Short mmCIF file of N, CA and C in Angstrom, two decimals:
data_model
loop_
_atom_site.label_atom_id
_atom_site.label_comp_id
_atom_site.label_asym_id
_atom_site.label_seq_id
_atom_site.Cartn_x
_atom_site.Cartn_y
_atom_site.Cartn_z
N UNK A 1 -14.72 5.03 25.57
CA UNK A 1 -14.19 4.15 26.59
C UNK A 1 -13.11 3.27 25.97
N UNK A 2 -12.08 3.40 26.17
CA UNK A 2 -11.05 2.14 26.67
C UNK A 2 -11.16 0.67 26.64
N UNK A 3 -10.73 0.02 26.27
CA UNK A 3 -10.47 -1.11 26.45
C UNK A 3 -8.91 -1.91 26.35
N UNK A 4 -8.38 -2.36 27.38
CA UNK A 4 -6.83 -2.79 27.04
C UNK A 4 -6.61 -4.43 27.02
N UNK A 5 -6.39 -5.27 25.68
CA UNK A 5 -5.94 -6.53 25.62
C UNK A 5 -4.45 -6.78 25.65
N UNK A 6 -4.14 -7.88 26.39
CA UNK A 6 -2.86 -8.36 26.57
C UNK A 6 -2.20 -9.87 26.61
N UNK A 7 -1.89 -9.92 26.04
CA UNK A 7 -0.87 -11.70 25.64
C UNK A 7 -1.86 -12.46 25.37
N UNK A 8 -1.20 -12.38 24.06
CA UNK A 8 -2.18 -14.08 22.85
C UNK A 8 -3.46 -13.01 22.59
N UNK A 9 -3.50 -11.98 22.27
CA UNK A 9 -4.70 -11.41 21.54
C UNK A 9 -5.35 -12.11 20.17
N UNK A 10 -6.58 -12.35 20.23
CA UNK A 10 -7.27 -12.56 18.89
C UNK A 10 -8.41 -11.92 18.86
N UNK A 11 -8.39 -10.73 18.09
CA UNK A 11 -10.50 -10.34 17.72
C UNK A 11 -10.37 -10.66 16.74
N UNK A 12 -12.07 -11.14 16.69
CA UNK A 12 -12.35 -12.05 14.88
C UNK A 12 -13.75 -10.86 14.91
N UNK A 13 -13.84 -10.72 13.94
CA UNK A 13 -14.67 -10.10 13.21
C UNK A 13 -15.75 -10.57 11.92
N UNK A 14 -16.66 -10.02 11.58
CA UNK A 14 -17.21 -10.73 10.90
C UNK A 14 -16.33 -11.52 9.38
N UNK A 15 -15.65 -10.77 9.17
CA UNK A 15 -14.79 -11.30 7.39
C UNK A 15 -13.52 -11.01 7.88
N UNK A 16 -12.11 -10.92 9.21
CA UNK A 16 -10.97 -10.62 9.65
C UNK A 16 -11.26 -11.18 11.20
N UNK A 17 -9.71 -11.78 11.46
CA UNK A 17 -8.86 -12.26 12.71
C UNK A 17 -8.08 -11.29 12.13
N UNK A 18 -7.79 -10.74 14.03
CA UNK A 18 -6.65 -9.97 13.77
C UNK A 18 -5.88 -10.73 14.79
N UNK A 19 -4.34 -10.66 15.02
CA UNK A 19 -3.77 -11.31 16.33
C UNK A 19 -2.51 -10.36 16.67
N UNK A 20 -2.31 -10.68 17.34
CA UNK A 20 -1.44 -9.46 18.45
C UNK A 20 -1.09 -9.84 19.60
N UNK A 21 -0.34 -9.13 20.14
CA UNK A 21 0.16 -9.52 21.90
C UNK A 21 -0.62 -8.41 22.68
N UNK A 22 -0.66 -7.07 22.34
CA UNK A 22 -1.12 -6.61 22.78
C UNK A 22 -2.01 -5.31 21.73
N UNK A 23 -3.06 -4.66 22.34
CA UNK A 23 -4.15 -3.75 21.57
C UNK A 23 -5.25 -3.10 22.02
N UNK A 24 -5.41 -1.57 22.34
CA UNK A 24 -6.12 -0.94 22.87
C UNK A 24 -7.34 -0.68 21.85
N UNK A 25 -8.43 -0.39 22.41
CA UNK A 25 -9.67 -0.90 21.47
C UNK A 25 -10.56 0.65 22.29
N UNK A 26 -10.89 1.42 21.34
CA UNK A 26 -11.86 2.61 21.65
C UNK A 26 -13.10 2.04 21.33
N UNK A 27 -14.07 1.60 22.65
CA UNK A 27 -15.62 1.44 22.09
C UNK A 27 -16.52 2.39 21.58
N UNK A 28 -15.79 3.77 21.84
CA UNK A 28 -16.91 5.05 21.32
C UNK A 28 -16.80 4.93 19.65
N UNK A 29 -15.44 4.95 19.09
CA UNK A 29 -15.23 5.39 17.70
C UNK A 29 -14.65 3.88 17.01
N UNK A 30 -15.21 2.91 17.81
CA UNK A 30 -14.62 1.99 16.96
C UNK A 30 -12.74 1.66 16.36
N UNK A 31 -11.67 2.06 16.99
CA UNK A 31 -10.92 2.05 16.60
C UNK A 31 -9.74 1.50 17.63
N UNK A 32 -9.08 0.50 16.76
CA UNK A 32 -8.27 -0.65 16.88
C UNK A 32 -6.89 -0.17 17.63
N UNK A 33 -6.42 0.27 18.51
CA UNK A 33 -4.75 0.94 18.44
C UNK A 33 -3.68 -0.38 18.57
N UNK A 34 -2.49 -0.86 17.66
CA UNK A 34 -1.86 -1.98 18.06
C UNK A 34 -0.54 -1.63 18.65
N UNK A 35 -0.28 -2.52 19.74
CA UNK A 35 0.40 -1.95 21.22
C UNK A 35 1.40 -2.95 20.72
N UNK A 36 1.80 -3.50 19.92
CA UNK A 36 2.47 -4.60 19.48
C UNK A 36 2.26 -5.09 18.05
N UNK A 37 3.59 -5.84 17.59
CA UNK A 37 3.11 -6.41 16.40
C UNK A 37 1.70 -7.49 16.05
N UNK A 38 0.93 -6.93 14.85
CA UNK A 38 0.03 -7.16 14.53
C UNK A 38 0.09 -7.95 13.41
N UNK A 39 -1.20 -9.18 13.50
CA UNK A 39 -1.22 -9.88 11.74
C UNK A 39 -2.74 -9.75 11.56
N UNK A 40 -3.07 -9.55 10.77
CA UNK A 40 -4.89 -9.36 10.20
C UNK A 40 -4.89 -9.96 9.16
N UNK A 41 -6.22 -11.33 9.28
CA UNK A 41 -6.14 -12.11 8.48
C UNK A 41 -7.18 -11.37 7.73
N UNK A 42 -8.31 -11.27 6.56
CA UNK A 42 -9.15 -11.59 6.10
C UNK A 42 -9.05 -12.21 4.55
N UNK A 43 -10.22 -13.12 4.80
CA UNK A 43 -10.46 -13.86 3.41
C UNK A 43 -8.79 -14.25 2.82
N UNK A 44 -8.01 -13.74 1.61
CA UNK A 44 -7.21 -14.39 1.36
C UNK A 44 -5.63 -13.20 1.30
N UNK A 45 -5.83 -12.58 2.47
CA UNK A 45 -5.17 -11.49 2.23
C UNK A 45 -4.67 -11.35 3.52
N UNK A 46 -3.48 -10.83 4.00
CA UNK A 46 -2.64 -10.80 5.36
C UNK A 46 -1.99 -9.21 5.12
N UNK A 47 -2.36 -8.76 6.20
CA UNK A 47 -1.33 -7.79 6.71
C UNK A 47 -0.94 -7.44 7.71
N UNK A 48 0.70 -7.30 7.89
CA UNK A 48 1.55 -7.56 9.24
C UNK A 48 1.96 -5.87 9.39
N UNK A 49 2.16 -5.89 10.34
CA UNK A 49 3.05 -4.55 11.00
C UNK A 49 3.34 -4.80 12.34
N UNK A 50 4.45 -3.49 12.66
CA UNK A 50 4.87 -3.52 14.14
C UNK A 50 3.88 -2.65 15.41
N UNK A 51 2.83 -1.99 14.48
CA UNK A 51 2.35 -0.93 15.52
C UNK A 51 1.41 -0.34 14.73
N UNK A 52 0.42 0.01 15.06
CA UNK A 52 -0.35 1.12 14.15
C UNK A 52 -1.94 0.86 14.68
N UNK A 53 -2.69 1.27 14.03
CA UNK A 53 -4.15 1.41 13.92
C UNK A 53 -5.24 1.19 13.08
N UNK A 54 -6.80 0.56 13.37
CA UNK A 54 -7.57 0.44 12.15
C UNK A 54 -8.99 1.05 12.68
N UNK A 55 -9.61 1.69 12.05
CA UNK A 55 -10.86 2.46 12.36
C UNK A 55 -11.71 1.48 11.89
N UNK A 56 -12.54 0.67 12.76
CA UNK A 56 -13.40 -0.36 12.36
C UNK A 56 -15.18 0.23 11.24
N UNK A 57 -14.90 1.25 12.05
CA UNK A 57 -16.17 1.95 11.26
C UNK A 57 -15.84 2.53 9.77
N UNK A 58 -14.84 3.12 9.89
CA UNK A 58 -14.23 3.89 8.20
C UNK A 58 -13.69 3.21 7.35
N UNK A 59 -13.39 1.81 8.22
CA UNK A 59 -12.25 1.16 7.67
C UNK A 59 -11.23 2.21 6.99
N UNK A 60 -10.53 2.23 7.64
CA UNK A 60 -9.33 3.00 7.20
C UNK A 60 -8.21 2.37 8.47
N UNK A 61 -7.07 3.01 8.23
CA UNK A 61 -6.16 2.31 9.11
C UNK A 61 -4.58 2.81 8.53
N UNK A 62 -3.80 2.62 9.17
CA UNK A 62 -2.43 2.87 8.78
C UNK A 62 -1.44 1.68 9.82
N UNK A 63 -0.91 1.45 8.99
CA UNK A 63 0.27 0.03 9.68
C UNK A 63 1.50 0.63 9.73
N UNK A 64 1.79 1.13 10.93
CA UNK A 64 3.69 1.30 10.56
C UNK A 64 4.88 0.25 11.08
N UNK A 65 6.00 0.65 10.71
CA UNK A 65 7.02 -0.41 11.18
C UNK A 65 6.84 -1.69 10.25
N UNK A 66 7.79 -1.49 9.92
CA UNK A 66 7.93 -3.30 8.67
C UNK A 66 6.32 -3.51 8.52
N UNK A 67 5.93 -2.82 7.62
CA UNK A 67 4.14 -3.00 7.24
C UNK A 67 4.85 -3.68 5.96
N UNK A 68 3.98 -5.22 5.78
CA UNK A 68 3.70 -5.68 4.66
C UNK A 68 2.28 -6.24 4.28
N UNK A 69 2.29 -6.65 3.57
CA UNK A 69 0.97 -7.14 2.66
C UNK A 69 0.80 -7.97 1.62
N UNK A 70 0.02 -8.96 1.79
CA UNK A 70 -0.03 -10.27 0.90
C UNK A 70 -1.38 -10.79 0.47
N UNK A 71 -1.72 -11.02 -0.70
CA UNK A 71 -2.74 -11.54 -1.02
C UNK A 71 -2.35 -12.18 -2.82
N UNK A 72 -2.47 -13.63 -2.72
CA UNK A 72 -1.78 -13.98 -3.61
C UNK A 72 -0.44 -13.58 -4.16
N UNK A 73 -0.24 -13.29 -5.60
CA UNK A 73 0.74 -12.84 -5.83
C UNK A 73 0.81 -11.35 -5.40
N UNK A 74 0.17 -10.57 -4.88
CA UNK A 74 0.39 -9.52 -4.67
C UNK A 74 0.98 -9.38 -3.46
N UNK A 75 2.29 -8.43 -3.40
CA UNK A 75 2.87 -8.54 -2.39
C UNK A 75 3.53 -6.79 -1.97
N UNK A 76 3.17 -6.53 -0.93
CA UNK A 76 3.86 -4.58 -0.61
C UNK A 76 4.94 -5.06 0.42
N UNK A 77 5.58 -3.84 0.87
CA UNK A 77 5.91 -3.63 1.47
C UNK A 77 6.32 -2.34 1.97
N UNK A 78 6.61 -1.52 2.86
CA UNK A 78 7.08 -0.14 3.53
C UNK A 78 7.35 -0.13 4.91
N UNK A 79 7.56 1.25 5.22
CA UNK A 79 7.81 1.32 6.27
C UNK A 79 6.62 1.88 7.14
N UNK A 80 5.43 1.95 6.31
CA UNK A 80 4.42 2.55 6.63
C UNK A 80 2.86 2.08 5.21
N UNK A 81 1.93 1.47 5.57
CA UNK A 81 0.47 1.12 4.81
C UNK A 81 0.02 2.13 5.40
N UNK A 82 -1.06 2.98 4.30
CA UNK A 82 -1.76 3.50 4.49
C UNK A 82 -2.85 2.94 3.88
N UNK A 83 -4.33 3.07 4.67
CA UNK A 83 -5.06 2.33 3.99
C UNK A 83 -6.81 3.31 4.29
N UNK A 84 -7.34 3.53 2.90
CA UNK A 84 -8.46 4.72 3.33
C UNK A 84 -9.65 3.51 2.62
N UNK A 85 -10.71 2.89 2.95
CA UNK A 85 -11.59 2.06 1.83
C UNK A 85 -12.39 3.27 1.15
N UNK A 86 -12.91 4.08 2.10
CA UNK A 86 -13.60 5.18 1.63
C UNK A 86 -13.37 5.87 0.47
N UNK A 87 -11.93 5.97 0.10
CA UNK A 87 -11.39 7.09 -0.72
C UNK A 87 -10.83 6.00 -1.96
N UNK A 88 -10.87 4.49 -1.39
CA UNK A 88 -10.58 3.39 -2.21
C UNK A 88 -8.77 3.61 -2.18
N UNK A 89 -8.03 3.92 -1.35
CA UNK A 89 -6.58 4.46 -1.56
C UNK A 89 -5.98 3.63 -0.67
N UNK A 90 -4.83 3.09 -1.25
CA UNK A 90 -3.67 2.71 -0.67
C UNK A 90 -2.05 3.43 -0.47
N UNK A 91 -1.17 3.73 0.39
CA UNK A 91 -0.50 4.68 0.24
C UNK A 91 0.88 3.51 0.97
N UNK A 92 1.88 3.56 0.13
CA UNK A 92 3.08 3.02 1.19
C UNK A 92 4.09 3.93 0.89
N UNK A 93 5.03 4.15 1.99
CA UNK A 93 5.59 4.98 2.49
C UNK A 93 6.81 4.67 2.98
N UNK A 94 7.83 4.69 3.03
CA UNK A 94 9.40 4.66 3.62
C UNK A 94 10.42 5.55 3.58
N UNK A 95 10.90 5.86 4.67
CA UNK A 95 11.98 7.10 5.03
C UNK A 95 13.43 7.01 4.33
N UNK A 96 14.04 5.69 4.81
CA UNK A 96 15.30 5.63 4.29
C UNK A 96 15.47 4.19 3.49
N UNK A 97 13.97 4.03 2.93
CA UNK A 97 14.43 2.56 1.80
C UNK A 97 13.23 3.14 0.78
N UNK A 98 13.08 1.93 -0.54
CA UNK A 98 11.90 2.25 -0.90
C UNK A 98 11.05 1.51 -0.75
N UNK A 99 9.56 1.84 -0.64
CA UNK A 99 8.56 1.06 -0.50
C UNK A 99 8.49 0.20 -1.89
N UNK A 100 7.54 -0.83 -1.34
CA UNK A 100 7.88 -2.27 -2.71
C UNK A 100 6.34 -2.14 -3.09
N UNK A 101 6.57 -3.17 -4.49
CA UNK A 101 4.63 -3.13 -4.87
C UNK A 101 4.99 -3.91 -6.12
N UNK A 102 4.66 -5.82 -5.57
CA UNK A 102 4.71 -6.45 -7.00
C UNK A 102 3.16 -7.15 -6.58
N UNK A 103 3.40 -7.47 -7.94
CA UNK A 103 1.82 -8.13 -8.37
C UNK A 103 1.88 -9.14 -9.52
N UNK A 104 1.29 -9.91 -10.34
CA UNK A 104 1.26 -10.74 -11.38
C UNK A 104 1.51 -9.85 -12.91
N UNK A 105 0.73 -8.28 -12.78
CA UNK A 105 0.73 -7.56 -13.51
C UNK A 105 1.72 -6.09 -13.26
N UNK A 106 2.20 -6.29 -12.50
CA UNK A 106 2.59 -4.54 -11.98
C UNK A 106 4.33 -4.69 -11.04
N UNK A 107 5.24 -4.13 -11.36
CA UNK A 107 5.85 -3.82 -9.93
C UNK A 107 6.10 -2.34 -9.98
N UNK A 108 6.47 -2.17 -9.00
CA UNK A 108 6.62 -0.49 -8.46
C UNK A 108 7.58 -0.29 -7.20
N UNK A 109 8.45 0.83 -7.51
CA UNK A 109 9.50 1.04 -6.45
C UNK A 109 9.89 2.54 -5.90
N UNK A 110 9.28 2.73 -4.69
CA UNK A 110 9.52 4.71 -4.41
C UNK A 110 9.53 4.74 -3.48
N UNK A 111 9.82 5.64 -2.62
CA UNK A 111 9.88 5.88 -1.25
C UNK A 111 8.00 6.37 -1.19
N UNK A 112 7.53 6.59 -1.82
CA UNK A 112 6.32 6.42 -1.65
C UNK A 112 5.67 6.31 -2.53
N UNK A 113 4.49 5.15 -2.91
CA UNK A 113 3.77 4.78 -3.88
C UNK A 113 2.04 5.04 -3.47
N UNK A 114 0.87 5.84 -3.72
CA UNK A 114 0.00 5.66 -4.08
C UNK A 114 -0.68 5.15 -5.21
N UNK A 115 -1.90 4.06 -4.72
CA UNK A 115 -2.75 3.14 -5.80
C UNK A 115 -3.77 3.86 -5.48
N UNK A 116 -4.67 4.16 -6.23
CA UNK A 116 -5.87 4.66 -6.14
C UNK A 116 -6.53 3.65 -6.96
N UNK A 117 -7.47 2.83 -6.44
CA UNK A 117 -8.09 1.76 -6.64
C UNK A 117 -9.29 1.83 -7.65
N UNK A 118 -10.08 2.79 -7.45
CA UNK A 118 -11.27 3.15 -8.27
C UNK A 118 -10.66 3.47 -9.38
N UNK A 119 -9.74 4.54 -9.24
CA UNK A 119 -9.43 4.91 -11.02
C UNK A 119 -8.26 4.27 -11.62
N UNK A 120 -7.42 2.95 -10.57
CA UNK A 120 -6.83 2.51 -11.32
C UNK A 120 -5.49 3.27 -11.74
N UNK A 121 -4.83 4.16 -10.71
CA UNK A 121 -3.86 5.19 -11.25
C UNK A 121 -2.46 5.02 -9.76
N UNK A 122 -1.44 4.89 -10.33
CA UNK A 122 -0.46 5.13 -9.85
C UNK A 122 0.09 6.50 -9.56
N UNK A 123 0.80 6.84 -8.35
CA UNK A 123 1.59 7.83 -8.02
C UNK A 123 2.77 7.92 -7.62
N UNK A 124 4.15 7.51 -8.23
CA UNK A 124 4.88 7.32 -7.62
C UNK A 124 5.73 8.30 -7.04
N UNK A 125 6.54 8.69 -5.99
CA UNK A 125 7.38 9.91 -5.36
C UNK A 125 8.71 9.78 -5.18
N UNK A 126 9.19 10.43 -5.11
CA UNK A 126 10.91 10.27 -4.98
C UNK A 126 11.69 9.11 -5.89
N UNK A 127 12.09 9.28 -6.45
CA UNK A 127 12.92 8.03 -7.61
C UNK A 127 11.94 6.40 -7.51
N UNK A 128 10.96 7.06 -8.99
CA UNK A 128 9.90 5.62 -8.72
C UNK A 128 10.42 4.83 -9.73
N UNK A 129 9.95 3.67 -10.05
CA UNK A 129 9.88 2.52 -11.01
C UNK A 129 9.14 1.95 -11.28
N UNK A 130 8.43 2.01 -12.53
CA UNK A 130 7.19 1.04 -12.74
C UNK A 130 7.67 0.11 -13.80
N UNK A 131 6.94 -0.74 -13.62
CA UNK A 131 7.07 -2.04 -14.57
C UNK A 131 5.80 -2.80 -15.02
N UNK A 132 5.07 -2.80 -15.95
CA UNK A 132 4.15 -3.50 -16.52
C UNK A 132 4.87 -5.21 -17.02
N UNK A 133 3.99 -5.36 -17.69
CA UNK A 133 3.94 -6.70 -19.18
C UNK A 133 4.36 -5.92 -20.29
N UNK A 134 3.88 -4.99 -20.38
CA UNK A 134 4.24 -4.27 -22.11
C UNK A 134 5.39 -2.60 -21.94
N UNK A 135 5.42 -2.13 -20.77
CA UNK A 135 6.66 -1.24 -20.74
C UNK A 135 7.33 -0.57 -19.16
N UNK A 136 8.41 -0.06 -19.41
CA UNK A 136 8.93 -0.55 -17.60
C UNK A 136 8.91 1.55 -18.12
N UNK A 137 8.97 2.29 -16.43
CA UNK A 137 9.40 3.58 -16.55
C UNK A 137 10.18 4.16 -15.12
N UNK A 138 11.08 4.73 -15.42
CA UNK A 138 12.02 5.45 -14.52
C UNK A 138 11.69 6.97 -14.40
N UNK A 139 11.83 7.53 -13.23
CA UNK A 139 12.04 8.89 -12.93
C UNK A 139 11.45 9.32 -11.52
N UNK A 140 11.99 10.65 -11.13
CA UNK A 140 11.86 11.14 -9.85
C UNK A 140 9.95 10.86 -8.97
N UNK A 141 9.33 10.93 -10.25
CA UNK A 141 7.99 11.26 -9.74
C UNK A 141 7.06 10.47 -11.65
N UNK A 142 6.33 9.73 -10.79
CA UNK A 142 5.58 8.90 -12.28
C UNK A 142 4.39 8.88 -11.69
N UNK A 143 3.38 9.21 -12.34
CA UNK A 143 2.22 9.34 -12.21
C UNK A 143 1.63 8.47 -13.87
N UNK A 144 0.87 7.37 -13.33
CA UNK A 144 0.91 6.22 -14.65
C UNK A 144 -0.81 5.70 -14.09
N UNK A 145 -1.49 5.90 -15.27
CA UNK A 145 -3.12 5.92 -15.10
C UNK A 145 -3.03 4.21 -16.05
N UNK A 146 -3.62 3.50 -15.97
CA UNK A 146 -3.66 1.90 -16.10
C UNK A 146 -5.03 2.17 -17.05
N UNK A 147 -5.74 2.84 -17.03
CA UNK A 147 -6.99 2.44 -18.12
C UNK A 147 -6.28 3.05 -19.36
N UNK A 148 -6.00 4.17 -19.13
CA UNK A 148 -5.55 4.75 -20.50
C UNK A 148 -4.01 4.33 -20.69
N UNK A 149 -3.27 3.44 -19.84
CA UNK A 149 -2.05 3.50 -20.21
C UNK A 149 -0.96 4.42 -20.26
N UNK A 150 -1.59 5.75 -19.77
CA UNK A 150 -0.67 7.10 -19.92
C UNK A 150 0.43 7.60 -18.88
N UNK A 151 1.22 7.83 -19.05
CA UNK A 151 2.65 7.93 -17.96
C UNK A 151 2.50 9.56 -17.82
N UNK A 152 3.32 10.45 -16.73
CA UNK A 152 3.50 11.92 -16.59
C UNK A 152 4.66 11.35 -15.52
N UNK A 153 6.06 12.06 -16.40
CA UNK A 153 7.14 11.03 -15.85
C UNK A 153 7.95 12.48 -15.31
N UNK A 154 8.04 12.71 -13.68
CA UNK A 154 9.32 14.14 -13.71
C UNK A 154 10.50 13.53 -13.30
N UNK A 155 11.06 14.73 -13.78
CA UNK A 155 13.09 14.18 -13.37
C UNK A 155 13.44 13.78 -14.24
N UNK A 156 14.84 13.42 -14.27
CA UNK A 156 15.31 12.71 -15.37
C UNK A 156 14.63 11.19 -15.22
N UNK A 157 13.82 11.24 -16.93
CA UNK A 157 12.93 9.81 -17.02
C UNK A 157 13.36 9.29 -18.09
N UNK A 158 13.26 7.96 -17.79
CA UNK A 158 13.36 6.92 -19.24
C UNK A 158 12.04 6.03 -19.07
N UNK A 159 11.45 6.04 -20.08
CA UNK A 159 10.69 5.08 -20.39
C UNK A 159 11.07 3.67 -21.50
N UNK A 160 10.83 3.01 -21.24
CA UNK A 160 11.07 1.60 -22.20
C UNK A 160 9.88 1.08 -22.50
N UNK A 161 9.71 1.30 -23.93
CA UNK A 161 8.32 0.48 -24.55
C UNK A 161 9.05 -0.17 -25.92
N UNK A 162 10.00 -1.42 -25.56
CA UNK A 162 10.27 -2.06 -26.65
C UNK A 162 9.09 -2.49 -28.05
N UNK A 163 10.49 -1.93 -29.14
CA UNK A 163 11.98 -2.19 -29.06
C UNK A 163 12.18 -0.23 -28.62
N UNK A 164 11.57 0.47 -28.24
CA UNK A 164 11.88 1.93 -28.34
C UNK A 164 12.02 2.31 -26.58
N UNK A 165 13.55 3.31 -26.19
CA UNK A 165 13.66 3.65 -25.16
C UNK A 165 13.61 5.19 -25.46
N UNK A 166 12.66 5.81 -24.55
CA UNK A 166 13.08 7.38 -24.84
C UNK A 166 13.22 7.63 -22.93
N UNK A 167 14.66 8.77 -23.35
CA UNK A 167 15.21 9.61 -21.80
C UNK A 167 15.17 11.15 -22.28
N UNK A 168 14.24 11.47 -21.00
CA UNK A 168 14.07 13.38 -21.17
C UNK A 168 13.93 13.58 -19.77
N UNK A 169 14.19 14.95 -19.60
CA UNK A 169 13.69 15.00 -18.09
C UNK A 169 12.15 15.28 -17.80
N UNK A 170 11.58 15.43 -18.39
CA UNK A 170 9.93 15.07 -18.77
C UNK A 170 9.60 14.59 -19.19
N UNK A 171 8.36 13.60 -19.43
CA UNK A 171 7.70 12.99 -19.83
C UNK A 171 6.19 12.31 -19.99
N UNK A 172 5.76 12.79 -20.71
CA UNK A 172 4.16 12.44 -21.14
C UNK A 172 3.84 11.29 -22.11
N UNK A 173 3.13 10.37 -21.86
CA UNK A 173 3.42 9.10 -22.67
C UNK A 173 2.61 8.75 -22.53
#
């Protein structure tokens, strides 16, 4: 069943306010559709978009249209959040810019960036950029694991781990 809200929307939830102008709400499957730009508060963390959806039961959800995201210093942006809790995955996404991804410890720049949260591993796609505290890396496609520190860099890549820069069009590090 259906449900249709309209002008000055707020559902609060047990740990999230979400607010909106407008938002269709499925009572069978639990799931959020936003008919308008959306802000979802919880605890110390905000995320805005122009349109999209959240599966209250899977928690999962995807934000498109100017999707950003804030929680402290951590800050995204795309043209598209993807968001799975289940799978622990975050995915941002943009057609004709790149998606953003800074943090206190991290930035990152691709037309599409997966975080995989549990293992702590980056994916970056189409001309990425990563940047730590201790070394920054360039190339088409970077795949960079954070426990072990290890890069798998395609395209023409440069890595920088001062004082040493190495450029190959591969790279394992």
């Amino acid at each position: 069943k259906m449900a249709y809200f309209y002008e000055n929307v707020q559902a609060k939830g047990k740990d999230f306010i979400l607010i909106g102008d407008s938002l269709a709400y499925n009572t069978t499957d639990q799931k959020a559709t936003f008919l308008s730009p959306v802000r979802i508060k919880k605890d110390t963390s905000e995320v805005f978009s122009n349109t999209g959806w959240f599966d209250m039961d899977d928690k999962t959800g995807k934000f498109i249209g100017n999707a950003q995201y804030l929680e402290g210093k951590t800050q995204a942006a795309a043209d598209t959040i993807t968001y799975d809790s289940q799978m622990d995955v975050v995915i941002l996404s943009s057609s004709n810019r790149k998606s953003e991804y800074f943090s206190d410890q991290d930035t990152a720049y691709a037309q599409v960036i997966m975080y995989n949260q549990k293992n702590s591993t980056y994916a970056l796609k189409k001309d990425g950029f990563y940047k730590s505290k201790a070394n920054q890396v360039k190339g088409d496609d970077i795949f960079y694991d954070k426990k072990t520190e290890k890069f798998n860099v395609k395209g023409r890549s440069e890595v920088s781990d001062p004082p040493m820069i190495i450029i190959a069009d591969t790279i394992d590090y």
